[in-house]
């Protein structure tokens, strides 16, 4: 594809499969569930680096559609949902609804958009052990969601509900919440412990106390 002029507007016309093939030409392995918007950004950076190091192998054009290349388009015309952990308690969920889906949803009476939080038994499970829904909006594309404590595997679904009917528009990859050690999770000042004298010599009580004092509210 050396003769192609590559810019953001051109990349947005490619399917995820074609974007992955282009990334493969640069020796980049793209995960199956990699976010499409992030992949486009990575490809643009690779093109710029390639131009600097290999001359005119690839050229970034500056047509009218890419004059504001620093600004992300408001809509990638794909219905999808993804999640990034802010910390083990808060999840930043962001989504996009294609133009065709938006038209269909706006035609429905009493249509509500929701984010369904699915709690899974493992990262291989499909059916959730339990779930709950958080109200969203057609005019929004992102939201922070507080995750239940003590749960490890989550999936997020973009759902619409119209009257008595509902449908899943898109779902995210499964995310895994880091789990703290039992000693840290159960530590409380003044609580009796059953550590041996040798373990106590290591200073474990001091470490746990400092963690409790300085970081127990970090994820709340």
mmCIF file of C-alpha atoms in Angstrom:
data_model
loop_
_atom_site.group_PDB
_atom_site.id
_atom_site.type_symbol
_atom_site.label_atom_id
_atom_site.label_comp_id
_atom_site.label_asym_id
_atom_site.label_seq_id
_atom_site.Cartn_x
_atom_site.Cartn_y
_atom_site.Cartn_z
ATOM 1 C CA UNK A 1 0.000 0.000 0.000
ATOM 2 C CA UNK A 2 3.023 2.267 -0.493
ATOM 3 C CA UNK A 3 1.270 4.381 -3.128
ATOM 4 C CA UNK A 4 -1.830 4.986 -1.014
ATOM 5 C CA UNK A 5 -2.446 8.333 0.590
ATOM 6 C CA UNK A 6 -3.430 7.566 4.144
ATOM 7 C CA UNK A 7 -5.358 9.929 6.403
ATOM 8 C CA UNK A 8 -7.984 9.657 9.124
ATOM 9 C CA UNK A 9 -10.945 9.977 6.763
ATOM 10 C CA UNK A 10 -9.580 7.155 4.600
ATOM 11 C CA UNK A 11 -8.963 4.860 7.575
ATOM 12 C CA UNK A 12 -12.510 5.412 8.811
ATOM 13 C CA UNK A 13 -13.832 3.890 5.592
ATOM 14 C CA UNK A 14 -11.970 0.602 6.234
ATOM 15 C CA UNK A 15 -13.400 -2.372 8.072
ATOM 16 C CA UNK A 16 -11.745 -3.573 11.267
ATOM 17 C CA UNK A 17 -10.314 -6.514 9.285
ATOM 18 C CA UNK A 18 -8.687 -4.178 6.730
ATOM 19 C CA UNK A 19 -7.327 -1.977 9.518
ATOM 20 C CA UNK A 20 -5.814 -5.055 11.161
ATOM 21 C CA UNK A 21 -4.171 -6.086 7.854
ATOM 22 C CA UNK A 22 -2.705 -2.602 7.488
ATOM 23 C CA UNK A 23 -1.370 -2.759 11.039
ATOM 24 C CA UNK A 24 0.113 -6.175 10.250
ATOM 25 C CA UNK A 25 2.158 -4.557 7.454
ATOM 26 C CA UNK A 26 3.849 -2.528 10.175
ATOM 27 C CA UNK A 27 4.471 -5.610 12.284
ATOM 28 C CA UNK A 28 1.786 -4.744 14.821
ATOM 29 C CA UNK A 29 -0.370 -7.572 16.196
ATOM 30 C CA UNK A 30 -3.912 -6.284 16.842
ATOM 31 C CA UNK A 31 -6.047 -8.078 19.480
ATOM 32 C CA UNK A 32 -9.457 -9.244 18.302
ATOM 33 C CA UNK A 33 -11.352 -6.938 20.663
ATOM 34 C CA UNK A 34 -9.108 -3.884 20.202
ATOM 35 C CA UNK A 35 -11.041 -0.607 20.063
ATOM 36 C CA UNK A 36 -11.400 0.595 16.448
ATOM 37 C CA UNK A 37 -10.869 4.269 17.295
ATOM 38 C CA UNK A 38 -7.636 3.529 19.136
ATOM 39 C CA UNK A 39 -6.452 1.380 16.222
ATOM 40 C CA UNK A 40 -6.993 4.249 13.761
ATOM 41 C CA UNK A 41 -5.000 6.560 16.019
ATOM 42 C CA UNK A 42 -2.172 4.009 16.255
ATOM 43 C CA UNK A 43 -2.095 3.614 12.458
ATOM 44 C CA UNK A 44 -1.826 7.367 11.925
ATOM 45 C CA UNK A 45 1.138 7.470 14.302
ATOM 46 C CA UNK A 46 2.766 4.552 12.483
ATOM 47 C CA UNK A 47 2.290 6.286 9.136
ATOM 48 C CA UNK A 48 3.935 9.450 10.447
ATOM 49 C CA UNK A 49 6.863 7.470 11.854
ATOM 50 C CA UNK A 50 7.210 5.553 8.592
ATOM 51 C CA UNK A 51 7.268 8.774 6.594
ATOM 52 C CA UNK A 52 9.995 10.217 8.808
ATOM 53 C CA UNK A 53 12.183 7.118 8.680
ATOM 54 C CA UNK A 54 11.580 5.791 5.170
ATOM 55 C CA UNK A 55 10.963 8.847 3.038
ATOM 56 C CA UNK A 56 7.819 8.782 0.944
ATOM 57 C CA UNK A 57 6.776 5.154 1.450
ATOM 58 C CA UNK A 58 3.491 6.464 2.798
ATOM 59 C CA UNK A 59 2.083 9.968 2.600
ATOM 60 C CA UNK A 60 -0.417 11.593 4.897
ATOM 61 C CA UNK A 61 -2.632 13.780 2.760
ATOM 62 C CA UNK A 62 -4.267 16.937 4.046
ATOM 63 C CA UNK A 63 -7.590 17.003 2.254
ATOM 64 C CA UNK A 64 -10.572 18.973 3.501
ATOM 65 C CA UNK A 65 -11.873 16.079 5.571
ATOM 66 C CA UNK A 66 -8.661 15.813 7.567
ATOM 67 C CA UNK A 67 -7.865 19.488 8.194
ATOM 68 C CA UNK A 68 -8.868 19.024 11.825
ATOM 69 C CA UNK A 69 -7.022 15.741 12.227
ATOM 70 C CA UNK A 70 -6.376 16.422 15.904
ATOM 71 C CA UNK A 71 -10.112 16.291 16.612
ATOM 72 C CA UNK A 72 -11.760 12.901 16.852
ATOM 73 C CA UNK A 73 -14.957 12.546 14.809
ATOM 74 C CA UNK A 74 -18.081 12.614 16.941
ATOM 75 C CA UNK A 75 -19.340 9.385 15.402
ATOM 76 C CA UNK A 76 -17.541 6.421 13.808
ATOM 77 C CA UNK A 77 -20.832 5.081 12.452
ATOM 78 C CA UNK A 78 -20.491 1.801 14.301
ATOM 79 C CA UNK A 79 -22.523 0.618 17.270
ATOM 80 C CA UNK A 80 -20.092 -0.525 19.937
ATOM 81 C CA UNK A 81 -19.295 -0.266 23.631
ATOM 82 C CA UNK A 82 -15.981 -0.483 25.498
ATOM 83 C CA UNK A 83 -14.660 -0.002 29.001
ATOM 84 C CA UNK A 84 -11.486 1.184 30.708
ATOM 85 C CA UNK A 85 -10.900 0.724 34.434
ATOM 86 C CA UNK A 86 -10.205 3.962 36.261
ATOM 87 C CA UNK A 87 -9.422 1.870 39.340
ATOM 88 C CA UNK A 88 -10.782 -1.392 40.816
ATOM 89 C CA UNK A 89 -14.036 0.350 41.776
ATOM 90 C CA UNK A 90 -14.859 2.792 38.971
ATOM 91 C CA UNK A 91 -15.239 1.808 35.304
ATOM 92 C CA UNK A 92 -15.203 4.358 32.488
ATOM 93 C CA UNK A 93 -17.677 3.034 29.919
ATOM 94 C CA UNK A 94 -17.885 4.647 26.479
ATOM 95 C CA UNK A 95 -20.026 3.751 23.496
ATOM 96 C CA UNK A 96 -21.044 4.775 20.007
ATOM 97 C CA UNK A 97 -24.317 4.285 18.126
ATOM 98 C CA UNK A 98 -24.339 4.204 14.331
ATOM 99 C CA UNK A 99 -26.414 6.712 12.409
ATOM 100 C CA UNK A 100 -28.801 4.034 11.162
ATOM 101 C CA UNK A 101 -29.367 2.711 14.689
ATOM 102 C CA UNK A 102 -29.912 6.225 15.997
ATOM 103 C CA UNK A 103 -32.609 6.830 13.380
ATOM 104 C CA UNK A 104 -34.372 3.582 14.333
ATOM 105 C CA UNK A 105 -34.192 4.338 18.055
ATOM 106 C CA UNK A 106 -35.571 7.849 17.658
ATOM 107 C CA UNK A 107 -38.545 6.430 15.773
ATOM 108 C CA UNK A 108 -39.486 4.201 18.708
ATOM 109 C CA UNK A 109 -41.956 5.408 21.302
ATOM 110 C CA UNK A 110 -40.709 5.732 24.860
ATOM 111 C CA UNK A 111 -37.240 4.415 24.004
ATOM 112 C CA UNK A 112 -34.601 4.374 26.736
ATOM 113 C CA UNK A 113 -30.888 3.633 26.419
ATOM 114 C CA UNK A 114 -29.266 1.705 29.261
ATOM 115 C CA UNK A 115 -25.927 0.201 30.182
ATOM 116 C CA UNK A 116 -26.362 -3.328 31.522
ATOM 117 C CA UNK A 117 -23.581 -4.374 33.889
ATOM 118 C CA UNK A 118 -23.182 -8.161 33.760
ATOM 119 C CA UNK A 119 -21.333 -9.944 36.554
ATOM 120 C CA UNK A 120 -19.779 -13.215 35.368
ATOM 121 C CA UNK A 121 -18.473 -16.261 37.174
ATOM 122 C CA UNK A 122 -15.338 -16.321 34.980
ATOM 123 C CA UNK A 123 -13.897 -14.626 31.907
ATOM 124 C CA UNK A 124 -15.090 -17.583 29.805
ATOM 125 C CA UNK A 125 -18.735 -17.426 30.873
ATOM 126 C CA UNK A 126 -21.410 -15.924 28.629
ATOM 127 C CA UNK A 127 -24.470 -15.994 30.882
ATOM 128 C CA UNK A 128 -24.181 -13.534 33.788
ATOM 129 C CA UNK A 129 -24.576 -14.631 37.394
ATOM 130 C CA UNK A 130 -26.350 -11.354 38.058
ATOM 131 C CA UNK A 131 -26.789 -8.000 36.363
ATOM 132 C CA UNK A 132 -28.130 -4.490 36.845
ATOM 133 C CA UNK A 133 -28.844 -1.580 34.514
ATOM 134 C CA UNK A 134 -27.774 2.060 34.543
ATOM 135 C CA UNK A 135 -29.692 4.718 32.639
ATOM 136 C CA UNK A 136 -27.846 6.346 29.737
ATOM 137 C CA UNK A 137 -28.825 8.763 26.958
ATOM 138 C CA UNK A 138 -28.795 8.957 23.169
ATOM 139 C CA UNK A 139 -27.051 12.308 23.533
ATOM 140 C CA UNK A 140 -24.202 10.892 25.615
ATOM 141 C CA UNK A 141 -21.326 8.568 24.742
ATOM 142 C CA UNK A 142 -19.607 7.971 28.068
ATOM 143 C CA UNK A 143 -20.305 7.364 31.743
ATOM 144 C CA UNK A 144 -18.546 6.332 34.943
ATOM 145 C CA UNK A 145 -20.101 3.302 36.641
ATOM 146 C CA UNK A 146 -19.473 2.203 40.224
ATOM 147 C CA UNK A 147 -18.744 -1.527 40.314
ATOM 148 C CA UNK A 148 -19.968 -3.833 43.106
ATOM 149 C CA UNK A 149 -17.281 -4.820 45.596
ATOM 150 C CA UNK A 150 -15.954 -8.369 45.672
ATOM 151 C CA UNK A 151 -16.759 -9.146 42.012
ATOM 152 C CA UNK A 152 -14.015 -9.980 39.534
ATOM 153 C CA UNK A 153 -15.428 -10.406 35.999
ATOM 154 C CA UNK A 154 -17.656 -7.886 34.212
ATOM 155 C CA UNK A 155 -19.147 -7.309 30.770
ATOM 156 C CA UNK A 156 -21.044 -4.195 29.688
ATOM 157 C CA UNK A 157 -23.968 -4.241 27.278
ATOM 158 C CA UNK A 158 -25.502 -1.314 25.420
ATOM 159 C CA UNK A 159 -29.253 -1.916 25.603
ATOM 160 C CA UNK A 160 -32.383 -0.142 24.449
ATOM 161 C CA UNK A 161 -35.811 -0.633 25.992
ATOM 162 C CA UNK A 162 -39.004 0.460 24.241
ATOM 163 C CA UNK A 163 -42.196 -0.445 26.026
ATOM 164 C CA UNK A 164 -42.166 -4.153 26.793
ATOM 165 C CA UNK A 165 -39.386 -4.929 24.296
ATOM 166 C CA UNK A 166 -35.644 -4.563 24.533
ATOM 167 C CA UNK A 167 -32.514 -5.480 22.630
ATOM 168 C CA UNK A 168 -28.761 -5.590 23.158
ATOM 169 C CA UNK A 169 -27.127 -3.259 20.628
ATOM 170 C CA UNK A 170 -23.512 -4.095 21.505
ATOM 171 C CA UNK A 171 -21.415 -5.648 24.255
ATOM 172 C CA UNK A 172 -17.907 -5.073 25.531
ATOM 173 C CA UNK A 173 -15.082 -7.547 26.090
ATOM 174 C CA UNK A 174 -14.933 -9.088 29.565
ATOM 175 C CA UNK A 175 -12.840 -7.077 32.013
ATOM 176 C CA UNK A 176 -11.121 -8.547 35.066
ATOM 177 C CA UNK A 177 -10.903 -6.590 38.314
ATOM 178 C CA UNK A 178 -7.559 -6.922 40.144
ATOM 179 C CA UNK A 179 -8.020 -8.637 43.478
ATOM 180 C CA UNK A 180 -6.125 -7.636 46.628
ATOM 181 C CA UNK A 181 -4.515 -10.096 49.004
ATOM 182 C CA UNK A 182 -6.642 -11.584 51.767
ATOM 183 C CA UNK A 183 -4.437 -10.089 54.478
ATOM 184 C CA UNK A 184 -4.892 -6.587 53.037
ATOM 185 C CA UNK A 185 -8.613 -6.945 52.389
ATOM 186 C CA UNK A 186 -9.344 -8.172 55.901
ATOM 187 C CA UNK A 187 -7.014 -5.849 57.808
ATOM 188 C CA UNK A 188 -8.524 -3.583 60.466
ATOM 189 C CA UNK A 189 -6.658 -1.617 63.166
ATOM 190 C CA UNK A 190 -6.886 -3.357 66.529
ATOM 191 C CA UNK A 191 -8.084 -6.626 65.025
ATOM 192 C CA UNK A 192 -6.264 -9.668 66.336
ATOM 193 C CA UNK A 193 -4.096 -11.454 63.792
ATOM 194 C CA UNK A 194 -2.710 -14.976 63.737
ATOM 195 C CA UNK A 195 0.702 -14.248 62.232
ATOM 196 C CA UNK A 196 3.625 -16.167 63.659
ATOM 197 C CA UNK A 197 6.323 -14.254 65.521
ATOM 198 C CA UNK A 198 8.723 -14.778 62.625
ATOM 199 C CA UNK A 199 6.262 -13.236 60.141
ATOM 200 C CA UNK A 200 5.699 -10.297 62.499
ATOM 201 C CA UNK A 201 9.454 -9.640 62.470
ATOM 202 C CA UNK A 202 9.150 -8.893 58.752
ATOM 203 C CA UNK A 203 7.161 -5.756 59.588
ATOM 204 C CA UNK A 204 3.926 -6.954 57.997
ATOM 205 C CA UNK A 205 1.744 -5.171 60.562
ATOM 206 C CA UNK A 206 3.447 -1.842 59.834
ATOM 207 C CA UNK A 207 3.059 -2.321 56.071
ATOM 208 C CA UNK A 208 -0.638 -3.190 56.397
ATOM 209 C CA UNK A 209 -1.252 -0.233 58.712
ATOM 210 C CA UNK A 210 0.409 2.202 56.299
ATOM 211 C CA UNK A 211 -1.621 0.780 53.409
ATOM 212 C CA UNK A 212 -4.823 1.042 55.406
ATOM 213 C CA UNK A 213 -4.098 4.593 56.552
ATOM 214 C CA UNK A 214 -2.907 6.008 53.231
ATOM 215 C CA UNK A 215 -4.762 4.058 50.556
ATOM 216 C CA UNK A 216 -7.977 2.568 51.945
ATOM 217 C CA UNK A 217 -9.997 5.381 50.273
ATOM 218 C CA UNK A 218 -8.014 5.447 47.027
ATOM 219 C CA UNK A 219 -10.605 3.412 45.165
ATOM 220 C CA UNK A 220 -13.784 4.863 46.603
#
